[in-house]
Amino acid sequence: MAKFQAPKGVSEYVPDRSSHFDYVRSTLINSAQVAGYQLVELPVFEDTELFARGVGESTDVVRKEMYTFEDRGGRSITLRPEGTAGVMRAVIEHNLDRGQLPVKVYYSGAFFRAERPQAGRYRQFYQVGIEAIGLADPRIDVEVIAVADRAFKELGLKNYRLEITSLGDSATRESYLVELRAFIAGIEIDAETRERANLNPLRLFDDKRPEIREAMSKAPILMDYLTPESAADFAKVQELLTALNIDFVVNNRMVRGLDYYTGTAFEFAHTDLGAQSAIGGGGRYDGLMAQLGGQELSGVGFGLGIDRILLAREAEGLLLPAESGLDLYIVPLGVGDAALLLAEELRNRGIKVDLAFGDKALKGGMKSADKSGARYSIVLGADELASGVVHLKEMQTGESSSVTLGALANELIERISNYGEHL
RNA sequence: GUGGUCGUAGCUCAGCUGGUAGAGCACUCGGUUGUGGUCCGAGAUGUCGCGGGUUCGAGCCCCGUCGAUCACCCCA
């Protein structure tokens, strides 16, 4: 029989890598939680129309990357390609925007895009994101950026940079796009590129081909068209980022892939990742709520790619061997039942315990204890059960001391807490 | 979706101009009475990604396919 394989392009994590994945995810989530963001756990599939309208019909995501299918009731369903649209839907549906503003939520989970896979770009991938809805204030833009930056710093990342820009309000963008389209009409580009430009002229700023870059170097810049209000907001963002010691560069030709962005937009790019360098991105989306049938509320948020952050940490040599965190390993000699009962008793007291199963010789059992990474080990055999005394051995030093079985739990708990204080 | 590279034991890889597979690490057991990490010895493990073809004979050549990877489009 042919072996089953995971579907093409999905990312999945098994030991020992899974522990690194878990660490990245929990660090990102923690950074959101300390800033007062609360969990939303949302479905991975939604009405197709939600993404078509929310993400934007002109985007590649909607045009060719969505996993769309018909469910048994004939509804068109799509696996979520990003998080913001679903959050907006939930906020509107559950009237979260009727209370105190801003609504601050975070989410974490799998997302789906039907692209040609490569390292750092998967068909099922993982993101942690936050959204702050209902406050049009550059300070909240900065808070959102700071949540991401704090997480990256906690994760030990150094080789990344924050790029920011302002996309202006929708009126500004409209008038600017007229200018840009006029400019593009006057340069020489191939038919396919022109078609892309017709869909979204901003895309040409992102093109990697030198001749296109050269042609676009003389293009009008959106930043020059900002209203005084937008310009002031953008200046405030920069001022506060500086005050927070968050390094950034202004990239006035940055393009975001989703249509809903307005005002502040940002991207975190890692320098050691090749073409898939963005480890996170986000910005302000002031028209989105209304566009999805909610009230006129502004919003700002980001999505951070767990898979790519993990690759970035790996590239920076930050993936140290995982520690098991085990406190005790039990090596049974012919008394498997008693060993399991003891292990469970200790586990119920909150001690992290593993044990050898099956008939192992003492030497093999001790090898297992060694490999388990546990701080202590005991051998449990007929002698110990008869005398009620075990030798508690500290694996690193090799020292052992006699402890009665009855006192073992308390002894371990005391040693563990002392150990913690000396760290 | 377009183009390039790659696919050999659990992992990292070797395999000369085609003659039916190897190393290191890891794993299991042992080095005589109940204590691991070093050392020594022994052992198990692969339909050489999958399917066709050429050939007396293919891991090595050809075609297809699946997957990974790199770049593009695009993006987390």
Short mmCIF file of C-alpha atoms (C1' of nucleotides) in Angstrom, two decimals:
data_model
loop_
_atom_site.label_atom_id
_atom_site.label_comp_id
_atom_site.label_asym_id
_atom_site.label_seq_id
_atom_site.Cartn_x
_atom_site.Cartn_y
_atom_site.Cartn_z
CA MET A 1 0.00 0.00 0.00
CA ALA A 2 1.24 3.43 -0.86
CA LYS A 3 2.19 5.57 2.09
CA PHE A 4 0.00 8.51 2.89
CA GLN A 5 1.61 11.91 2.70
CA ALA A 6 0.47 15.23 4.05
CA PRO A 7 -1.20 17.30 1.32
CA LYS A 8 1.11 19.43 -0.79
CA GLY A 9 2.50 22.53 0.80
CA VAL A 10 1.10 22.26 4.31
CA SER A 11 3.25 23.08 7.29
CA GLU A 12 3.11 20.69 10.20
CA TYR A 13 5.15 20.34 13.34
CA VAL A 14 6.20 17.22 15.18
CA PRO A 15 8.70 16.77 18.02
CA ASP A 16 11.19 18.25 18.55
CA ARG A 17 10.32 21.18 16.29
CA SER A 18 6.80 21.43 17.68
CA SER A 19 8.15 22.75 20.98
CA HIS A 20 9.81 25.64 19.15
CA PHE A 21 6.58 26.33 17.31
CA ASP A 22 4.68 26.36 20.58
CA TYR A 23 7.21 28.73 22.11
CA VAL A 24 6.90 31.22 19.25
CA ARG A 25 3.12 31.11 19.33
CA SER A 26 2.85 31.56 23.08
CA THR A 27 5.35 34.42 23.05
CA LEU A 28 3.34 36.24 20.39
CA ILE A 29 0.10 35.64 22.26
CA ASN A 30 1.62 36.77 25.52
CA SER A 31 2.71 40.06 24.01
CA ALA A 32 -0.88 40.70 22.93
CA GLN A 33 -2.30 39.70 26.28
CA VAL A 34 -0.09 42.04 28.27
CA ALA A 35 -1.49 44.85 26.13
CA GLY A 36 -5.07 43.91 26.99
CA TYR A 37 -6.04 41.98 23.89
CA GLN A 38 -8.55 39.15 24.39
CA LEU A 39 -8.95 35.89 22.54
CA VAL A 40 -11.39 35.32 19.71
CA GLU A 41 -11.57 31.73 18.49
CA LEU A 42 -13.20 31.81 15.08
CA PRO A 43 -14.07 29.29 12.38
CA VAL A 44 -11.47 28.42 9.77
CA PHE A 45 -14.11 28.65 7.05
CA GLU A 46 -16.53 31.42 6.24
CA ASP A 47 -18.99 32.50 3.60
CA THR A 48 -16.93 33.07 0.44
CA GLU A 49 -18.51 36.47 -0.04
CA LEU A 50 -17.01 37.71 3.25
CA PHE A 51 -13.50 37.40 1.85
CA ALA A 52 -14.41 38.55 -1.62
CA ARG A 53 -15.74 41.80 -0.20
CA GLY A 54 -13.43 42.11 2.78
CA VAL A 55 -10.08 41.28 1.25
CA GLY A 56 -10.85 42.82 -2.13
CA GLU A 57 -11.80 41.44 -5.52
CA SER A 58 -8.67 42.77 -7.17
CA THR A 59 -6.25 40.95 -4.85
CA ASP A 60 -4.42 37.80 -5.87
CA VAL A 61 -5.60 36.23 -2.65
CA VAL A 62 -9.20 36.41 -3.77
CA ARG A 63 -8.62 35.95 -7.48
CA LYS A 64 -6.54 32.80 -7.43
CA GLU A 65 -5.49 31.65 -3.98
CA MET A 66 -8.66 30.79 -2.11
CA TYR A 67 -9.71 27.30 -1.14
CA THR A 68 -13.35 27.52 -2.07
CA PHE A 69 -15.88 24.71 -2.13
CA GLU A 70 -19.58 24.12 -1.95
CA ASP A 71 -20.94 22.57 1.22
CA ARG A 72 -23.80 20.08 1.29
CA GLY A 73 -26.35 22.81 1.51
CA GLY A 74 -25.07 24.40 -1.68
CA ARG A 75 -23.38 27.33 0.13
CA SER A 76 -20.08 28.63 -1.15
CA ILE A 77 -17.53 28.22 1.62
CA THR A 78 -13.89 29.36 1.73
CA LEU A 79 -11.08 28.37 4.07
CA ARG A 80 -9.88 31.62 5.60
CA PRO A 81 -6.92 33.14 3.74
CA GLU A 82 -6.41 35.83 6.41
CA GLY A 83 -7.83 36.77 9.77
CA THR A 84 -9.14 40.30 9.71
CA ALA A 85 -12.32 39.78 7.69
CA GLY A 86 -13.50 37.01 10.00
CA VAL A 87 -12.81 39.12 13.07
CA MET A 88 -14.84 41.99 11.62
CA ARG A 89 -17.69 39.61 10.89
CA ALA A 90 -17.62 38.29 14.45
CA VAL A 91 -17.44 41.77 15.97
CA ILE A 92 -20.47 42.85 13.96
CA GLU A 93 -22.39 39.63 14.51
CA HIS A 94 -21.88 39.62 18.29
CA ASN A 95 -22.25 43.40 18.67
CA LEU A 96 -18.86 43.68 20.32
CA ASP A 97 -18.64 47.23 18.97
CA ARG A 98 -21.61 48.36 21.06
CA GLY A 99 -19.57 48.50 24.24
CA GLN A 100 -16.43 50.30 25.20
CA LEU A 101 -14.06 51.10 22.36
CA PRO A 102 -11.64 50.09 21.11
CA VAL A 103 -12.44 46.42 20.90
CA LYS A 104 -9.08 44.67 21.29
CA VAL A 105 -8.86 41.03 20.30
CA TYR A 106 -6.25 38.50 19.22
CA TYR A 107 -6.48 35.23 17.36
CA SER A 108 -4.22 32.36 16.48
CA GLY A 109 -4.63 29.49 14.10
CA ALA A 110 -4.32 28.04 10.63
CA PHE A 111 -4.87 29.94 7.40
CA PHE A 112 -5.06 28.70 3.84
CA ARG A 113 -3.84 29.94 0.50
CA ALA A 114 -3.55 27.85 -2.64
CA GLU A 115 -0.13 29.05 -3.78
CA ARG A 116 2.87 27.25 -5.16
CA PRO A 117 4.68 26.29 -1.96
CA GLN A 118 8.26 26.98 -0.98
CA ALA A 119 10.09 27.43 2.28
CA GLY A 120 8.15 29.93 4.35
CA ARG A 121 5.16 29.86 2.06
CA TYR A 122 2.65 27.16 2.74
CA ARG A 123 -0.87 26.28 1.74
CA GLN A 124 -1.79 25.84 5.36
CA PHE A 125 0.16 28.19 7.58
CA TYR A 126 -0.13 29.70 11.03
CA GLN A 127 -0.63 33.24 12.19
CA VAL A 128 -1.17 35.14 15.35
CA GLY A 129 -3.00 38.40 14.79
CA ILE A 130 -4.51 41.26 16.74
CA GLU A 131 -7.14 43.82 15.85
CA ALA A 132 -8.06 47.06 17.63
CA ILE A 133 -11.40 48.31 16.40
CA GLY A 134 -13.12 51.63 16.91
CA LEU A 135 -10.39 54.12 17.59
CA ALA A 136 -8.93 56.44 14.97
CA ASP A 137 -5.83 57.47 16.86
CA PRO A 138 -2.21 57.05 15.77
CA ARG A 139 -1.38 55.96 19.32
CA ILE A 140 -3.24 52.70 18.81
CA ASP A 141 -1.35 52.19 15.56
CA VAL A 142 1.82 52.43 17.58
CA GLU A 143 0.49 50.09 20.26
CA VAL A 144 -0.22 47.46 17.64
CA ILE A 145 3.27 47.76 16.17
CA ALA A 146 4.75 47.64 19.66
CA VAL A 147 2.96 44.37 20.42
CA ALA A 148 4.68 42.77 17.45
CA ASP A 149 8.05 44.35 18.10
CA ARG A 150 8.05 43.31 21.76
CA ALA A 151 7.32 39.73 20.77
CA PHE A 152 10.15 39.70 18.23
CA LYS A 153 12.58 41.08 20.77
CA GLU A 154 11.49 38.52 23.35
CA LEU A 155 12.07 35.84 20.77
CA GLY A 156 15.63 37.07 20.42
CA LEU A 157 15.33 38.19 16.80
CA LYS A 158 17.79 40.80 15.62
CA ASN A 159 17.98 40.66 11.83
CA TYR A 160 14.65 42.18 11.01
CA ARG A 161 13.48 45.64 10.16
CA LEU A 162 10.21 47.45 10.49
CA GLU A 163 9.06 49.34 7.42
CA ILE A 164 6.22 51.79 7.67
CA THR A 165 4.29 53.99 5.32
CA SER A 166 1.01 55.84 5.12
CA LEU A 167 -1.52 54.98 2.46
CA GLY A 168 -3.65 58.03 3.25
CA ASP A 169 -7.41 58.17 3.47
CA SER A 170 -9.61 56.83 0.70
CA ALA A 171 -10.17 60.23 -0.92
CA THR A 172 -6.45 60.89 -1.05
CA ARG A 173 -5.82 57.50 -2.50
CA GLU A 174 -8.43 57.99 -5.21
CA SER A 175 -6.87 61.20 -6.46
CA TYR A 176 -3.37 59.79 -6.20
CA LEU A 177 -4.32 56.67 -8.15
CA VAL A 178 -5.50 58.83 -11.03
CA GLU A 179 -2.03 60.38 -11.18
CA LEU A 180 -0.32 57.04 -10.88
CA ARG A 181 -2.41 55.42 -13.60
CA ALA A 182 -1.59 58.34 -15.89
CA PHE A 183 2.09 57.85 -15.18
CA ILE A 184 1.96 54.12 -15.80
CA ALA A 185 0.11 54.66 -19.07
CA GLY A 186 3.20 56.52 -20.24
CA ILE A 187 5.84 53.85 -19.49
CA GLU A 188 6.67 50.77 -21.48
CA ILE A 189 5.75 47.48 -19.86
CA ASP A 190 4.66 44.07 -21.09
CA ALA A 191 1.01 43.17 -21.45
CA GLU A 192 0.83 40.97 -18.40
CA THR A 193 2.33 43.62 -16.19
CA ARG A 194 -0.03 46.20 -17.59
CA GLU A 195 -2.94 43.99 -16.75
CA ARG A 196 -1.72 43.78 -13.16
CA ALA A 197 -1.29 47.52 -13.11
CA ASN A 198 -4.86 47.97 -14.24
CA LEU A 199 -6.10 45.90 -11.34
CA ASN A 200 -3.96 47.69 -8.80
CA PRO A 201 -1.32 50.14 -10.00
CA LEU A 202 0.41 50.14 -6.61
CA ARG A 203 1.58 46.61 -7.33
CA LEU A 204 4.19 47.82 -9.75
CA PHE A 205 6.16 49.33 -6.88
CA ASP A 206 6.64 45.78 -5.62
CA ASP A 207 7.95 44.33 -8.87
CA LYS A 208 11.43 42.85 -8.53
CA ARG A 209 12.55 43.18 -12.11
CA PRO A 210 15.19 45.91 -12.50
CA GLU A 211 13.68 47.47 -15.61
CA ILE A 212 10.33 47.90 -13.87
CA ARG A 213 12.05 49.29 -10.80
CA GLU A 214 13.90 51.75 -12.95
CA ALA A 215 10.72 52.83 -14.71
CA MET A 216 8.85 53.20 -11.44
CA SER A 217 11.59 55.23 -9.78
CA LYS A 218 10.13 58.37 -11.31
CA ALA A 219 6.54 57.57 -10.41
CA PRO A 220 4.54 59.90 -8.19
CA ILE A 221 4.62 58.96 -4.52
CA LEU A 222 1.47 58.63 -2.45
CA MET A 223 3.19 60.21 0.51
CA ASP A 224 3.28 63.52 -1.37
CA TYR A 225 -0.49 63.54 -1.63
CA LEU A 226 -1.36 63.01 2.02
CA THR A 227 -3.85 65.38 3.60
CA PRO A 228 -2.51 67.45 6.51
CA GLU A 229 -4.43 65.18 8.90
CA SER A 230 -2.94 61.99 7.49
CA ALA A 231 0.52 63.52 7.44
CA ALA A 232 0.17 64.60 11.06
CA ASP A 233 -0.98 61.13 12.08
CA PHE A 234 1.95 59.57 10.29
CA ALA A 235 4.35 61.99 11.96
CA LYS A 236 2.86 61.07 15.33
CA VAL A 237 3.38 57.38 14.64
CA GLN A 238 7.04 58.01 13.88
CA GLU A 239 7.48 60.20 16.91
CA LEU A 240 6.04 57.59 19.25
CA LEU A 241 7.94 54.70 17.71
CA THR A 242 11.12 56.68 18.26
CA ALA A 243 10.15 57.36 21.87
CA LEU A 244 9.66 53.61 22.32
CA ASN A 245 13.06 52.83 20.82
CA ILE A 246 11.46 50.85 18.05
CA ASP A 247 13.67 51.16 14.97
CA PHE A 248 11.89 51.68 11.67
CA VAL A 249 12.44 52.90 8.15
CA VAL A 250 9.91 54.77 6.08
CA ASN A 251 9.28 52.94 2.83
CA ASN A 252 7.15 55.18 0.70
CA ARG A 253 6.74 52.58 -1.98
CA MET A 254 5.60 49.75 0.26
CA VAL A 255 2.64 47.81 -1.04
CA ARG A 256 0.27 45.71 0.98
CA GLY A 257 -1.38 42.74 -0.62
CA LEU A 258 -4.84 43.30 0.75
CA ASP A 259 -7.06 46.09 -0.49
CA TYR A 260 -8.55 47.21 2.78
CA TYR A 261 -5.55 49.08 4.15
CA THR A 262 -5.67 52.84 4.69
CA GLY A 263 -3.46 55.19 6.67
CA THR A 264 -0.59 53.56 8.53
CA ALA A 265 0.69 50.34 7.01
CA PHE A 266 3.71 48.37 8.15
CA GLU A 267 5.68 45.27 7.51
CA PHE A 268 8.34 43.38 9.43
CA ALA A 269 10.93 41.91 7.08
CA HIS A 270 13.61 39.46 8.13
CA THR A 271 16.89 39.66 6.27
CA ASP A 272 17.88 35.96 6.39
CA LEU A 273 14.82 34.39 4.81
CA GLY A 274 15.20 34.75 1.05
CA ALA A 275 12.19 35.79 -0.97
CA GLN A 276 9.59 35.08 1.72
CA SER A 277 11.00 37.70 4.02
CA ALA A 278 7.88 39.18 5.61
CA ILE A 279 7.42 37.80 9.10
CA GLY A 280 4.50 40.07 9.86
CA GLY A 281 2.51 42.90 8.46
CA GLY A 282 -0.53 44.99 9.08
CA GLY A 283 -1.98 48.43 9.19
CA ARG A 284 -5.07 50.52 9.46
CA TYR A 285 -8.29 49.65 7.66
CA ASP A 286 -10.79 52.41 8.24
CA GLY A 287 -13.39 51.43 5.68
CA LEU A 288 -13.60 47.72 6.30
CA MET A 289 -16.21 47.55 9.04
CA ALA A 290 -18.73 49.57 7.06
CA GLN A 291 -17.92 47.65 3.93
CA LEU A 292 -18.89 44.45 5.69
CA GLY A 293 -22.19 45.87 6.92
CA GLY A 294 -21.12 47.20 10.29
CA GLN A 295 -21.01 50.73 11.57
CA GLU A 296 -18.40 53.23 10.44
CA LEU A 297 -15.54 52.26 12.70
CA SER A 298 -11.84 52.41 12.08
CA GLY A 299 -9.55 49.53 12.83
CA VAL A 300 -5.92 48.59 12.94
CA GLY A 301 -4.19 45.23 13.30
CA PHE A 302 -1.53 42.84 12.16
CA GLY A 303 -0.91 39.25 11.22
CA LEU A 304 2.36 37.57 12.18
CA GLY A 305 3.51 34.38 10.50
CA ILE A 306 4.49 31.74 13.03
CA ASP A 307 6.09 29.51 10.40
CA ARG A 308 8.32 32.28 9.12
CA ILE A 309 9.22 33.53 12.57
CA LEU A 310 10.33 30.01 13.37
CA LEU A 311 12.47 29.96 10.22
CA ALA A 312 13.87 33.34 11.18
CA ARG A 313 14.84 32.11 14.63
CA GLU A 314 16.44 29.08 13.05
CA ALA A 315 18.39 31.30 10.65
CA GLU A 316 19.66 33.32 13.60
CA GLY A 317 20.71 30.17 15.45
CA LEU A 318 18.15 30.62 18.20
CA LEU A 319 16.66 27.13 18.20
CA LEU A 320 18.41 25.55 21.14
CA PRO A 321 17.69 21.91 21.95
CA ALA A 322 14.39 21.62 23.70
CA GLU A 323 14.39 20.82 27.38
CA SER A 324 11.94 18.21 28.57
CA GLY A 325 11.28 20.02 31.80
CA LEU A 326 10.84 16.70 33.58
CA ASP A 327 11.47 16.69 37.31
CA LEU A 328 11.72 12.96 37.84
CA TYR A 329 12.23 9.77 35.86
CA ILE A 330 11.30 6.45 37.43
CA VAL A 331 13.19 3.29 36.46
CA PRO A 332 11.12 0.28 37.53
CA LEU A 333 12.68 -3.14 38.06
CA GLY A 334 9.91 -5.66 37.66
CA VAL A 335 7.37 -3.50 39.48
CA GLY A 336 5.66 -1.75 36.58
CA ASP A 337 2.30 -1.39 38.32
CA ALA A 338 3.78 0.25 41.41
CA ALA A 339 5.86 2.56 39.22
CA LEU A 340 2.85 3.80 37.30
CA LEU A 341 0.85 4.29 40.50
CA LEU A 342 3.71 6.30 42.02
CA ALA A 343 4.12 8.36 38.86
CA GLU A 344 0.44 9.25 38.83
CA GLU A 345 0.49 10.13 42.53
CA LEU A 346 3.38 12.53 41.96
CA ARG A 347 1.85 13.96 38.79
CA ASN A 348 -1.31 14.72 40.72
CA ARG A 349 0.85 16.87 43.00
CA GLY A 350 2.06 18.84 40.00
CA ILE A 351 5.45 17.16 39.60
CA LYS A 352 6.50 16.39 36.03
CA VAL A 353 7.24 12.68 35.94
CA ASP A 354 7.95 10.13 33.26
CA LEU A 355 8.92 6.49 33.63
CA ALA A 356 10.25 3.50 31.76
CA PHE A 357 7.66 1.04 30.56
CA GLY A 358 8.24 -2.59 29.76
CA ASP A 359 11.00 -4.85 30.94
CA LYS A 360 14.21 -2.93 30.80
CA ALA A 361 17.47 -3.84 32.38
CA LEU A 362 18.72 -1.37 34.92
CA LYS A 363 21.33 -0.02 32.56
CA GLY A 364 18.79 0.53 29.83
CA GLY A 365 16.43 2.16 32.28
CA MET A 366 19.10 4.57 33.45
CA LYS A 367 19.92 5.40 29.85
CA SER A 368 16.29 6.29 29.33
CA ALA A 369 16.40 8.43 32.45
CA ASP A 370 19.43 10.21 31.07
CA LYS A 371 17.84 10.83 27.71
CA SER A 372 14.60 12.01 29.23
CA GLY A 373 16.38 15.10 30.49
CA ALA A 374 14.81 14.71 33.93
CA ARG A 375 16.58 16.41 36.82
CA TYR A 376 16.17 13.44 39.15
CA SER A 377 15.75 9.72 38.85
CA ILE A 378 14.86 6.87 41.16
CA VAL A 379 15.10 3.15 40.74
CA LEU A 380 11.99 1.38 41.97
CA GLY A 381 12.24 -2.37 42.61
CA ALA A 382 11.18 -4.96 45.11
CA ASP A 383 13.79 -3.70 47.60
CA GLU A 384 12.47 -0.16 47.58
CA LEU A 385 8.87 -1.25 47.91
CA ALA A 386 9.83 -3.47 50.86
CA SER A 387 11.93 -0.86 52.66
CA GLY A 388 9.88 2.15 51.62
CA VAL A 389 13.08 4.03 50.83
CA VAL A 390 14.36 5.18 47.42
CA HIS A 391 17.61 6.78 46.32
CA LEU A 392 16.80 10.12 44.76
CA LYS A 393 19.56 10.75 42.28
CA GLU A 394 20.38 14.13 40.80
CA MET A 395 21.31 13.31 37.22
CA GLN A 396 23.74 16.15 36.58
CA THR A 397 25.90 15.67 39.66
CA GLY A 398 25.32 11.96 40.16
CA GLU A 399 24.69 12.57 43.85
CA SER A 400 21.90 10.67 45.49
CA SER A 401 20.20 10.71 48.85
CA SER A 402 17.76 8.40 50.60
CA VAL A 403 14.15 9.51 50.77
CA THR A 404 11.15 7.58 52.01
CA LEU A 405 8.44 6.99 49.45
CA GLY A 406 6.01 8.85 51.68
CA ALA A 407 8.21 11.97 51.71
CA LEU A 408 9.19 11.84 48.06
CA ALA A 409 6.54 14.24 46.76
CA ASN A 410 7.28 16.93 49.33
CA GLU A 411 11.02 16.52 48.91
CA LEU A 412 10.74 16.99 45.17
CA ILE A 413 8.44 19.97 45.45
CA GLU A 414 10.85 21.66 47.82
CA ARG A 415 13.86 20.99 45.63
CA ILE A 416 12.07 22.21 42.52
CA SER A 417 11.03 25.49 44.10
CA ASN A 418 14.55 26.08 45.46
CA TYR A 419 15.96 25.37 42.05
CA GLY A 420 13.68 27.96 40.52
CA GLU A 421 14.92 30.65 42.89
CA HIS A 422 18.52 30.03 41.99
CA LEU A 423 17.99 30.46 38.28
"C1'" G B 1 0.13 29.39 -12.02
"C1'" U B 2 5.60 29.84 -14.86
"C1'" G B 3 10.83 28.34 -14.90
"C1'" G B 4 15.38 25.87 -12.47
"C1'" U B 5 17.43 22.21 -8.93
"C1'" C B 6 16.74 17.95 -6.02
"C1'" G B 7 14.38 13.07 -3.87
"C1'" U B 8 19.40 6.68 -1.34
"C1'" A B 9 18.33 3.57 6.15
"C1'" G B 10 14.82 7.50 11.77
"C1'" C B 11 18.60 11.97 10.62
"C1'" U B 12 22.94 13.99 7.57
"C1'" C B 13 24.85 12.13 3.37
"C1'" A B 14 28.51 8.71 0.07
"C1'" G B 15 27.71 5.48 -4.13
"C1'" C B 16 33.61 5.75 -9.61
"C1'" U B 17 32.20 6.22 -17.32
"C1'" G B 18 24.90 1.53 -15.68
"C1'" G B 19 26.75 -4.84 -12.94
"C1'" U B 20 21.01 -6.18 -8.08
"C1'" A B 21 23.58 -0.71 -1.68
"C1'" G B 22 27.32 1.88 2.27
"C1'" A B 23 29.29 5.58 6.34
"C1'" G B 24 28.51 8.71 10.56
"C1'" C B 25 24.89 9.89 14.14
"C1'" A B 26 20.54 7.80 16.33
"C1'" C B 27 18.26 3.02 17.93
"C1'" U B 28 18.36 -2.25 20.46
"C1'" C B 29 21.32 -5.76 23.19
"C1'" G B 30 25.87 -6.98 25.63
"C1'" G B 31 30.96 -5.89 28.23
"C1'" U B 32 28.45 -11.41 34.69
"C1'" U B 33 25.47 -9.71 41.19
"C1'" G B 34 20.70 -3.11 41.10
"C1'" U B 35 22.33 2.95 38.74
"C1'" G B 36 23.01 6.89 33.07
"C1'" G B 37 26.50 10.32 30.39
"C1'" U B 38 32.93 8.23 27.84
"C1'" C B 39 34.89 3.63 25.71
"C1'" C B 40 34.55 -1.41 23.35
"C1'" G B 41 31.64 -5.35 20.94
"C1'" A B 42 27.28 -7.22 18.47
"C1'" G B 43 22.58 -6.37 15.98
"C1'" A B 44 18.13 -4.56 13.40
"C1'" U B 45 16.68 -1.06 9.55
"C1'" G B 46 15.98 0.49 3.09
"C1'" U B 47 10.45 -2.48 -2.56
"C1'" C B 48 17.41 3.73 -3.69
"C1'" G B 49 9.78 8.87 -3.62
"C1'" C B 50 6.17 6.28 -7.00
"C1'" G B 51 4.91 4.25 -12.13
"C1'" G B 52 6.48 3.09 -16.86
"C1'" G B 53 10.58 2.58 -20.61
"C1'" U B 54 15.75 1.51 -22.69
"C1'" U B 55 19.26 -2.59 -21.43
"C1'" C B 56 21.57 -9.25 -20.60
"C1'" G B 57 21.53 -5.97 -16.23
"C1'" A B 58 19.51 0.79 -13.56
"C1'" G B 59 20.12 4.00 -7.35
"C1'" C B 60 22.84 5.70 -11.66
"C1'" C B 61 20.05 6.74 -18.72
"C1'" C B 62 14.77 8.35 -20.82
"C1'" C B 63 9.43 9.67 -19.95
"C1'" G B 64 5.56 10.54 -16.59
"C1'" U B 65 3.96 11.44 -11.68
"C1'" C B 66 4.17 12.89 -6.43
"C1'" G B 67 6.91 15.78 -3.05
"C1'" A B 68 10.62 19.26 -1.44
"C1'" U B 69 13.43 23.41 -2.69
"C1'" C B 70 15.00 28.19 -5.33
"C1'" A B 71 13.31 32.29 -8.21
"C1'" C B 72 9.01 34.83 -10.43
"C1'" C B 73 3.70 36.29 -9.64
"C1'" C B 74 2.17 37.18 -4.67
"C1'" C B 75 2.44 37.04 0.43
"C1'" A B 76 2.48 35.45 6.68
#
